């Protein structure tokens, strides 16, 4: 009896112990599960929590200046033989942007020879940045087939920019994307500022340049968001002069935001007009030229 | 139990990357742009993974003298009533002692083009957003065409209805949302 009591106590005790251990194990596993689930969800959350700051591609600016009668000058583009000297990843990303902008410029003005040459340069630099898979032989053939169709040429040239953007985003290379966007935007502004010549010559284009203050704001925010990525902080520190000129441009509010329908078309009014004076225009030109000169310089 | 954990992790991880890669160029493949006049693709178009109950922000520069078309499209799993609002982002210079009007909301941005410059004497300002359009007052239309009178810094706020949720299986509740933007040079209307 005594023995059987002992056995019963042992069995009961073991059961209780086992249950407690099970509960503990379950709690522990649940905690681990919770932790792992949270970790597994992290990439999703990281992706979801983003705010998006897309930058208009350079081709939009060149389409605009071409429509507004600004003359073409192939001297303004970065020389293609410099491509070999860009070996540092940040310099490659910046100049990938520069060359894609040049490609869009040449295509917008139907400079076929330069377009082909630049396409090869972009493809080569893309390959060094491991994004060559987006620029296939098929695209190259398509480009050669559409040589006589300027619109198609511009679309194909623009596509290489969009594909690069998509590729870098998909592969979590936002730092390179930020640098590439900056390089492309700087080049489009450099070409525009130097192609129009005098401040008085083309008021519409001058206004478009002033409006770049908004684009710069988005671009700068995007750079700041990724300043922890390689090369981004360094470039932010070099862009103060450009930033200061844009900051000095006065913004004139023309009233409350409105939303009206005119002839069936919705018109967003109110808004802000950004004003630029002749001296600010010259200051911006100097700041952009200096910055562009730094990023396209041959590495020592 | 362990097998179950790792299956779950693998499912979530693979699922997450699948979801993200499935959203790649989602706007180009799924946002129907066949109606209306032909416009040029705008590189500011974008696709993203969004969860039910979540609001995502999308920044857009709309240039004057261009007509824009914005089409929002989304996976069926997210429901039919995806809400989107378009705001104009504006700076309000604080030294002017301007008051925020009822239609304006404070908007916090990590860093604008003019904040925290060490070398500039830049006026202090806040960013506010003013509502221009809300598709919930337009029968949840997924498309809008507009012209901007001046170049505008716009913010598109996309909200997918639903419980933000405490469920761990987020995969059931996420889907792709595409924002397809196209533009064309404004044509004068009338005689």
Coordinates of C-alpha atoms in Angstrom, one line a residue:
Chain A
X1 CA 0.0 0.0 0.0
X2 CA 2.7 2.3 1.0
X3 CA 4.6 1.3 -2.1
X4 CA 1.6 1.9 -4.3
X5 CA 1.0 5.3 -2.7
X6 CA 4.6 6.2 -3.4
X7 CA 4.2 5.1 -7.0
X8 CA 0.9 7.1 -7.3
X9 CA 2.7 10.2 -5.8
X10 CA 5.6 9.7 -8.2
X11 CA 3.3 9.3 -11.2
X12 CA 1.2 12.3 -10.2
X13 CA 4.3 14.4 -9.5
X14 CA 5.8 13.4 -12.8
X15 CA 2.6 14.3 -14.6
X16 CA 2.5 17.7 -12.9
X17 CA 6.2 18.2 -13.7
X18 CA 5.7 17.1 -17.3
X19 CA 2.7 19.4 -17.6
X20 CA 4.5 22.3 -16.1
X21 CA 7.5 21.7 -18.4
X22 CA 5.1 21.4 -21.3
X23 CA 3.5 24.7 -20.3
X24 CA 7.0 26.2 -19.9
X25 CA 8.2 24.7 -23.2
X26 CA 5.0 25.9 -24.9
X27 CA 5.5 29.4 -23.4
X28 CA 9.1 29.3 -24.5
X29 CA 8.3 28.1 -27.9
X30 CA 5.5 30.6 -28.2
X31 CA 8.1 33.3 -27.3
X32 CA 10.5 32.0 -29.8
X33 CA 7.7 31.7 -32.3
X34 CA 6.7 35.2 -31.6
X35 CA 10.2 36.4 -32.0
X36 CA 10.8 34.5 -35.2
X37 CA 7.5 35.5 -36.6
X38 CA 8.3 39.1 -35.9
X39 CA 11.7 38.7 -37.5
X40 CA 10.1 37.1 -40.5
X41 CA 7.6 39.9 -40.8
X42 CA 10.3 42.6 -40.4
X43 CA 11.1 42.7 -44.2
X44 CA 7.4 43.1 -44.9
X45 CA 7.0 45.9 -42.4
X46 CA 10.2 47.6 -43.6
X47 CA 8.8 47.5 -47.1
X48 CA 5.4 48.7 -46.0
X49 CA 6.5 51.5 -43.9
X50 CA 8.1 53.4 -46.7
X51 CA 7.0 56.6 -48.1
X52 CA 7.8 56.9 -51.8
X53 CA 9.8 59.8 -53.3
X54 CA 10.0 59.1 -57.0
X55 CA 12.1 61.5 -59.0
X56 CA 11.0 62.5 -62.5
X57 CA 13.4 61.0 -65.0
X58 CA 15.8 63.2 -67.0
X59 CA 14.0 62.5 -70.2
X60 CA 11.1 64.7 -69.0
X61 CA 13.3 67.7 -68.7
X62 CA 14.8 67.1 -72.2
X63 CA 11.4 66.6 -73.8
X64 CA 10.5 69.9 -72.3
X65 CA 13.5 71.9 -73.4
X66 CA 13.3 70.3 -76.9
X67 CA 9.7 71.4 -77.2
X68 CA 10.6 74.9 -76.1
X69 CA 13.2 75.4 -78.8
X70 CA 16.4 75.0 -76.7
X71 CA 19.3 74.1 -79.0
X72 CA 21.2 70.8 -78.7
X73 CA 24.9 70.7 -77.9
X74 CA 26.7 67.4 -77.6
X75 CA 29.6 69.2 -76.0
X76 CA 27.5 69.4 -72.8
X77 CA 27.5 65.6 -72.3
X78 CA 30.1 63.8 -70.2
X79 CA 32.7 62.2 -72.4
X80 CA 32.2 58.5 -72.9
X81 CA 35.9 57.6 -72.6
X82 CA 35.8 58.6 -68.9
X83 CA 33.7 55.5 -68.1
X84 CA 36.7 53.3 -67.5
X85 CA 37.9 55.6 -64.7
X86 CA 34.8 55.2 -62.6
X87 CA 35.7 52.2 -60.4
X88 CA 34.5 53.3 -57.0
X89 CA 30.9 52.1 -56.5
X90 CA 29.5 55.5 -55.5
X91 CA 31.2 57.2 -58.5
X92 CA 29.7 54.4 -60.7
X93 CA 26.2 55.0 -59.4
X94 CA 26.5 58.7 -59.8
X95 CA 27.8 58.5 -63.3
X96 CA 25.4 55.8 -64.3
X97 CA 22.8 58.5 -63.6
X98 CA 24.8 61.1 -65.5
X99 CA 25.2 58.8 -68.6
X100 CA 21.5 57.7 -68.5
X101 CA 20.6 61.4 -68.5
X102 CA 23.0 62.0 -71.5
X103 CA 21.4 59.1 -73.2
X104 CA 18.0 60.6 -72.8
X105 CA 19.3 64.0 -74.0
X106 CA 20.8 62.5 -77.2
X107 CA 17.7 60.5 -77.8
X108 CA 15.4 63.5 -77.3
X109 CA 17.3 65.4 -79.9
X110 CA 17.6 62.4 -82.2
X111 CA 21.4 62.3 -82.2
X112 CA 21.5 58.7 -83.3
X113 CA 25.3 58.3 -83.2
X114 CA 25.6 59.6 -79.6
X115 CA 22.5 57.6 -78.6
X116 CA 24.1 54.3 -79.6
X117 CA 27.5 55.2 -78.1
X118 CA 25.9 56.2 -74.8
X119 CA 23.7 53.2 -74.7
X120 CA 26.8 51.0 -74.9
X121 CA 28.4 53.1 -72.1
X122 CA 25.3 52.8 -69.9
X123 CA 25.2 49.0 -70.6
X124 CA 28.9 48.7 -69.6
X125 CA 28.6 50.7 -66.4
X126 CA 25.4 48.9 -65.6
X127 CA 27.3 45.6 -66.0
X128 CA 30.0 46.8 -63.6
X129 CA 27.2 47.6 -61.1
X130 CA 25.7 44.2 -61.7
X131 CA 22.6 45.5 -63.4
X132 CA 23.5 44.6 -66.9
X133 CA 20.7 41.9 -67.1
X134 CA 18.2 44.7 -67.6
X135 CA 19.9 45.9 -70.8
X136 CA 19.5 43.0 -73.0
X137 CA 20.7 42.4 -76.6
X138 CA 17.0 42.4 -77.4
X139 CA 16.8 46.1 -76.3
X140 CA 19.9 46.9 -78.3
X141 CA 18.4 45.3 -81.4
X142 CA 15.1 47.1 -80.8
X143 CA 17.0 50.4 -80.6
X144 CA 18.7 49.8 -83.9
X145 CA 15.4 48.8 -85.5
X146 CA 13.8 52.1 -84.3
X147 CA 16.6 54.5 -85.3
X148 CA 14.4 56.5 -87.6
X149 CA 11.6 56.8 -85.1
X150 CA 12.7 59.5 -82.6
X151 CA 9.8 58.8 -80.2
X152 CA 10.6 55.1 -80.0
X153 CA 14.2 56.0 -79.4
X154 CA 13.4 58.3 -76.5
X155 CA 11.1 55.6 -75.0
X156 CA 13.8 52.9 -75.3
X157 CA 16.4 55.3 -73.8
X158 CA 14.0 56.2 -71.0
X159 CA 13.3 52.5 -70.3
X160 CA 16.9 51.8 -69.4
X161 CA 16.5 54.4 -66.6
X162 CA 13.2 53.0 -65.3
X163 CA 14.6 49.4 -65.5
X164 CA 17.6 50.5 -63.5
X165 CA 15.4 52.2 -60.9
X166 CA 13.2 49.0 -60.6
X167 CA 16.3 46.7 -60.4
X168 CA 18.0 48.7 -57.6
X169 CA 14.7 49.0 -55.7
X170 CA 14.0 45.3 -56.0
X171 CA 17.4 44.4 -54.8
X172 CA 17.4 46.7 -51.8
X173 CA 20.1 49.0 -53.2
X174 CA 18.4 52.2 -52.3
X175 CA 21.8 53.9 -51.6
X176 CA 22.9 53.4 -55.2
X177 CA 19.5 54.4 -56.4
X178 CA 19.7 57.7 -54.5
X179 CA 23.1 58.4 -56.0
X180 CA 22.0 57.4 -59.5
X181 CA 18.9 59.6 -59.2
X182 CA 21.0 62.5 -58.0
X183 CA 23.5 62.0 -60.9
X184 CA 20.7 61.9 -63.5
X185 CA 19.0 65.0 -62.0
X186 CA 22.2 67.0 -61.7
X187 CA 23.1 66.2 -65.3
X188 CA 19.7 67.2 -66.7
X189 CA 19.9 70.5 -64.8
X190 CA 23.5 71.0 -65.9
X191 CA 22.6 70.5 -69.5
X192 CA 19.5 72.7 -69.3
X193 CA 21.2 75.6 -67.5
X194 CA 24.1 75.6 -69.9
X195 CA 22.1 75.1 -73.0
X196 CA 19.7 78.0 -72.6
X197 CA 22.4 80.6 -72.2
X198 CA 20.9 83.9 -71.1
X199 CA 18.4 84.2 -68.3
X200 CA 16.1 86.3 -70.4
X201 CA 16.2 83.9 -73.4
X202 CA 13.7 81.4 -72.5
X203 CA 11.4 82.3 -69.6
X204 CA 9.4 79.0 -69.7
X205 CA 12.6 77.0 -69.3
X206 CA 13.9 79.3 -66.5
X207 CA 10.6 78.7 -64.7
X208 CA 11.0 75.0 -65.1
X209 CA 14.5 75.3 -63.6
X210 CA 13.1 77.3 -60.6
X211 CA 10.4 74.5 -60.2
X212 CA 13.3 72.0 -59.7
X213 CA 13.3 73.3 -56.1
X214 CA 10.4 71.0 -55.5
X215 CA 12.1 68.0 -57.1
X216 CA 15.3 68.8 -55.2
X217 CA 13.2 68.8 -52.0
X218 CA 12.0 65.2 -52.7
X219 CA 15.4 64.1 -53.8
X220 CA 17.1 65.5 -50.8
X221 CA 14.6 63.9 -48.5
X222 CA 15.3 60.6 -50.3
X223 CA 19.0 61.0 -49.8
X224 CA 18.6 61.8 -46.1
X225 CA 16.4 58.7 -45.7
X226 CA 19.3 56.6 -47.0
X227 CA 22.3 58.6 -45.6
X228 CA 23.4 55.5 -43.7
X229 CA 24.1 53.8 -47.1
X230 CA 27.6 53.8 -48.6
X231 CA 28.5 57.1 -50.2
X232 CA 25.3 58.9 -49.5
X233 CA 26.3 60.9 -46.5
X234 CA 29.4 62.1 -48.3
X235 CA 27.5 63.3 -51.2
X236 CA 24.9 65.1 -49.0
X237 CA 27.8 67.1 -47.5
X238 CA 28.9 68.2 -51.0
X239 CA 25.6 69.4 -52.1
X240 CA 25.2 72.3 -49.7
X241 CA 25.8 75.0 -52.3
X242 CA 23.1 73.7 -54.6
X243 CA 20.8 73.4 -51.6
X244 CA 21.5 77.0 -50.4
X245 CA 20.6 78.5 -53.8
X246 CA 17.4 76.6 -54.0
X247 CA 16.6 77.6 -50.4
X248 CA 17.0 81.3 -51.4
X249 CA 14.3 81.0 -54.1
X250 CA 11.2 82.8 -52.9
X251 CA 7.9 80.9 -52.9
X252 CA 4.9 83.0 -53.6
X253 CA 1.6 81.5 -52.5
X254 CA -1.2 82.3 -54.7
X255 CA -4.0 81.4 -52.3
X256 CA -5.7 78.3 -50.9
X257 CA -5.6 75.1 -52.8
X258 CA -8.6 74.8 -55.1
X259 CA -10.1 72.1 -57.2
X260 CA -12.3 73.2 -60.0
X261 CA -13.6 71.8 -63.2
X262 CA -12.9 73.8 -66.4
X263 CA -14.3 72.4 -69.6
X264 CA -14.6 69.0 -68.0
X265 CA -11.0 69.1 -66.8
X266 CA -10.1 69.1 -63.2
X267 CA -7.7 72.0 -62.4
X268 CA -5.7 72.1 -59.2
X269 CA -5.2 75.8 -58.4
X270 CA -3.9 77.9 -55.6
X271 CA -0.4 76.5 -55.4
X272 CA 2.9 78.2 -55.0
X273 CA 5.0 80.0 -57.6
X274 CA 8.7 79.7 -57.2
X275 CA 10.5 82.9 -58.3
X276 CA 14.1 83.1 -59.5
X277 CA 16.1 86.2 -60.2
X278 CA 18.9 86.6 -62.7
X279 CA 21.6 86.5 -59.9
X280 CA 20.0 83.4 -58.3
X281 CA 20.0 81.8 -61.8
X282 CA 23.7 82.5 -62.1
X283 CA 24.4 81.3 -58.6
X284 CA 22.5 78.1 -59.3
X285 CA 24.4 77.6 -62.6
X286 CA 27.7 78.0 -60.7
X287 CA 26.7 75.6 -57.9
X288 CA 25.4 72.9 -60.4
X289 CA 28.5 73.3 -62.7
X290 CA 30.9 72.9 -59.7
X291 CA 29.0 69.9 -58.3
X292 CA 28.7 68.2 -61.7
X293 CA 32.4 68.8 -62.3
X294 CA 33.2 67.0 -58.9
X295 CA 31.0 64.0 -59.6
X296 CA 32.2 63.4 -63.2
X297 CA 35.9 64.0 -62.4
X298 CA 38.3 61.2 -63.2
X299 CA 39.2 59.3 -60.0
X300 CA 42.8 59.7 -58.9
Chain B
X1 CA 6.9 21.8 -33.4
X2 CA 10.2 23.0 -34.7
X3 CA 9.3 21.9 -38.2
X4 CA 6.2 23.9 -37.9
X5 CA 8.1 27.0 -36.8
X6 CA 10.6 26.8 -39.6
X7 CA 7.8 26.0 -42.2
X8 CA 6.1 29.2 -40.9
X9 CA 9.3 31.2 -41.2
X10 CA 10.0 29.9 -44.7
X11 CA 6.4 30.5 -45.7
X12 CA 6.6 34.1 -44.4
X13 CA 10.0 34.8 -45.8
X14 CA 9.4 33.3 -49.2
X15 CA 5.9 34.7 -49.2
X16 CA 7.2 38.1 -48.5
X17 CA 9.7 38.1 -51.3
X18 CA 7.2 36.6 -53.6
X19 CA 4.7 39.3 -52.7
X20 CA 7.3 41.9 -53.3
X21 CA 8.6 40.5 -56.6
X22 CA 5.0 40.0 -57.7
X23 CA 4.4 43.7 -57.2
X24 CA 7.4 44.5 -59.5
X25 CA 5.9 46.7 -62.3
X26 CA 2.4 45.8 -61.1
X27 CA 1.2 49.3 -62.2
X28 CA 2.4 48.6 -65.8
X29 CA 0.7 45.3 -66.0
X30 CA -2.5 45.9 -64.1
X31 CA -3.5 49.6 -64.2
X32 CA -5.8 49.9 -67.2
X33 CA -4.8 53.0 -69.1
X34 CA -6.7 52.3 -72.3
X35 CA -9.5 54.8 -71.9
X36 CA -9.2 58.4 -72.8
X37 CA -6.5 60.2 -74.7
X38 CA -3.1 58.6 -75.1
X39 CA -0.6 60.0 -72.6
X40 CA 3.1 59.4 -72.0
X41 CA 4.2 57.1 -69.2
X42 CA 5.6 59.1 -66.2
X43 CA 8.6 57.7 -64.4
X44 CA 7.1 58.7 -61.1
X45 CA 4.7 55.7 -61.4
X46 CA 5.3 53.1 -58.7
X47 CA 4.0 49.8 -57.2
X48 CA 4.2 48.7 -53.6
X49 CA 3.1 46.0 -51.2
X50 CA 0.4 47.4 -48.9
X51 CA -1.5 45.7 -46.0
X52 CA -5.1 46.0 -45.2
X53 CA -5.7 48.9 -42.8
X54 CA -2.5 50.6 -43.9
X55 CA -2.0 54.1 -45.3
X56 CA 1.0 54.7 -47.6
X57 CA 2.3 57.9 -48.9
X58 CA 3.4 58.7 -52.4
X59 CA 5.1 61.9 -53.4
X60 CA 4.6 63.4 -56.8
X61 CA 5.8 66.5 -58.6
X62 CA 3.2 67.8 -61.0
X63 CA 4.5 70.4 -63.5
X64 CA 2.5 73.2 -64.8
X65 CA 1.3 73.0 -68.4
X66 CA 1.0 69.3 -68.2
X67 CA -2.2 67.2 -67.9
X68 CA -1.8 64.3 -65.6
X69 CA -3.7 61.0 -65.3
X70 CA -3.3 59.0 -62.1
X71 CA -4.7 55.5 -61.9
X72 CA -4.7 53.4 -58.7
X73 CA -5.1 49.7 -59.1
X74 CA -4.8 46.9 -56.5
X75 CA -5.1 43.2 -55.9
X76 CA -8.6 41.9 -55.3
X77 CA -7.6 40.7 -51.8
X78 CA -7.4 44.4 -50.7
X79 CA -11.1 45.0 -51.6
X80 CA -12.7 47.4 -54.0
X81 CA -12.7 50.5 -52.0
X82 CA -9.1 51.6 -51.9
X83 CA -9.2 55.2 -50.9
X84 CA -6.8 57.8 -52.2
X85 CA -6.5 61.5 -51.3
X86 CA -4.4 64.1 -53.1
X87 CA -2.9 66.9 -51.0
X88 CA -0.7 69.8 -51.9
X89 CA 2.3 70.1 -49.7
X90 CA 3.0 73.7 -48.8
X91 CA 5.5 75.5 -46.7
X92 CA 4.2 77.9 -44.1
X93 CA 6.9 80.3 -42.9
X94 CA 6.6 80.6 -39.1
X95 CA 8.1 84.1 -38.9
X96 CA 5.1 85.3 -40.9
X97 CA 2.9 84.1 -38.0
X98 CA 0.6 82.5 -40.5
X99 CA -2.1 80.4 -38.9
X100 CA -3.0 76.9 -40.1
X101 CA -6.4 77.1 -41.7
X102 CA -9.1 74.5 -41.2
X103 CA -8.3 72.8 -44.6
X104 CA -4.7 72.5 -43.8
X105 CA -3.1 69.7 -41.8
X106 CA 0.3 69.7 -40.2
X107 CA 2.6 67.4 -42.1
X108 CA 5.7 66.0 -40.7
X109 CA 8.5 65.2 -43.2
X110 CA 11.8 63.8 -42.1
X111 CA 13.7 66.5 -43.9
X112 CA 12.7 69.1 -46.4
X113 CA 15.1 70.9 -48.8
X114 CA 15.4 73.8 -46.4
X115 CA 15.8 72.4 -42.9
X116 CA 18.8 72.0 -40.9
X117 CA 21.3 73.6 -43.2
X118 CA 24.2 74.8 -41.0
X119 CA 25.4 77.4 -43.3
X120 CA 22.2 79.1 -44.5
X121 CA 20.0 81.7 -42.9
X122 CA 16.9 79.8 -43.9
X123 CA 13.6 80.9 -42.7
X124 CA 11.8 78.6 -40.3
X125 CA 8.8 76.9 -41.7
X126 CA 6.4 74.0 -41.3
X127 CA 5.0 71.8 -44.0
X128 CA 1.2 71.6 -44.2
X129 CA -0.9 69.6 -46.5
X130 CA -4.1 70.9 -48.1
X131 CA -6.7 68.5 -49.5
X132 CA -7.3 68.7 -53.2
X133 CA -9.1 65.5 -54.0
X134 CA -10.6 62.6 -52.1
X135 CA -11.9 59.6 -54.2
X136 CA -14.3 58.6 -51.4
X137 CA -16.4 61.6 -52.4
X138 CA -16.1 60.5 -56.1
X139 CA -17.6 57.0 -55.8
X140 CA -14.2 55.5 -55.0
X141 CA -13.1 56.2 -58.6
X142 CA -9.7 54.7 -59.2
X143 CA -8.7 57.4 -61.8
X144 CA -8.3 61.1 -61.9
X145 CA -7.2 63.5 -64.6
X146 CA -6.0 66.9 -63.7
X147 CA -4.0 69.9 -64.7
X148 CA -1.8 71.8 -62.2
X149 CA -2.0 75.6 -62.5
X150 CA 1.5 75.9 -61.1
X151 CA 4.1 73.3 -60.5
X152 CA 2.9 71.5 -57.4
X153 CA 4.4 69.2 -54.8
X154 CA 1.7 66.7 -54.3
X155 CA 1.2 63.9 -51.7
X156 CA -1.0 61.0 -52.6
X157 CA -2.2 59.1 -49.5
X158 CA -3.5 55.6 -50.3
X159 CA -5.5 53.8 -47.6
X160 CA -6.5 50.2 -47.9
X161 CA -9.6 49.6 -45.8
X162 CA -9.6 46.9 -43.2
X163 CA -8.5 46.0 -39.8
X164 CA -4.8 47.0 -39.3
X165 CA -4.9 43.7 -37.6
X166 CA -3.1 41.8 -34.9
X167 CA -3.0 38.6 -37.0
X168 CA 0.4 37.2 -37.4
X169 CA -0.3 35.9 -40.8
X170 CA 0.1 39.1 -42.7
X171 CA 0.3 37.3 -46.0
X172 CA -3.5 36.9 -46.0
X173 CA -3.8 40.7 -45.7
X174 CA -1.3 42.1 -48.1
X175 CA -1.4 42.8 -51.7
X176 CA 0.0 45.0 -54.5
X177 CA -1.1 48.5 -55.1
X178 CA 0.0 50.3 -58.3
X179 CA 0.1 54.0 -59.0
X180 CA 0.2 54.6 -62.8
X181 CA 1.0 58.2 -63.7
X182 CA 1.0 59.5 -67.2
X183 CA 1.1 63.0 -68.6
X184 CA 0.7 65.0 -71.8
X185 CA 1.3 68.6 -72.7
X186 CA -1.8 70.6 -71.8
X187 CA -3.9 71.5 -74.8
X188 CA -5.8 74.7 -74.7
X189 CA -9.5 74.2 -74.8
X190 CA -12.3 76.3 -76.3
X191 CA -12.2 78.6 -79.4

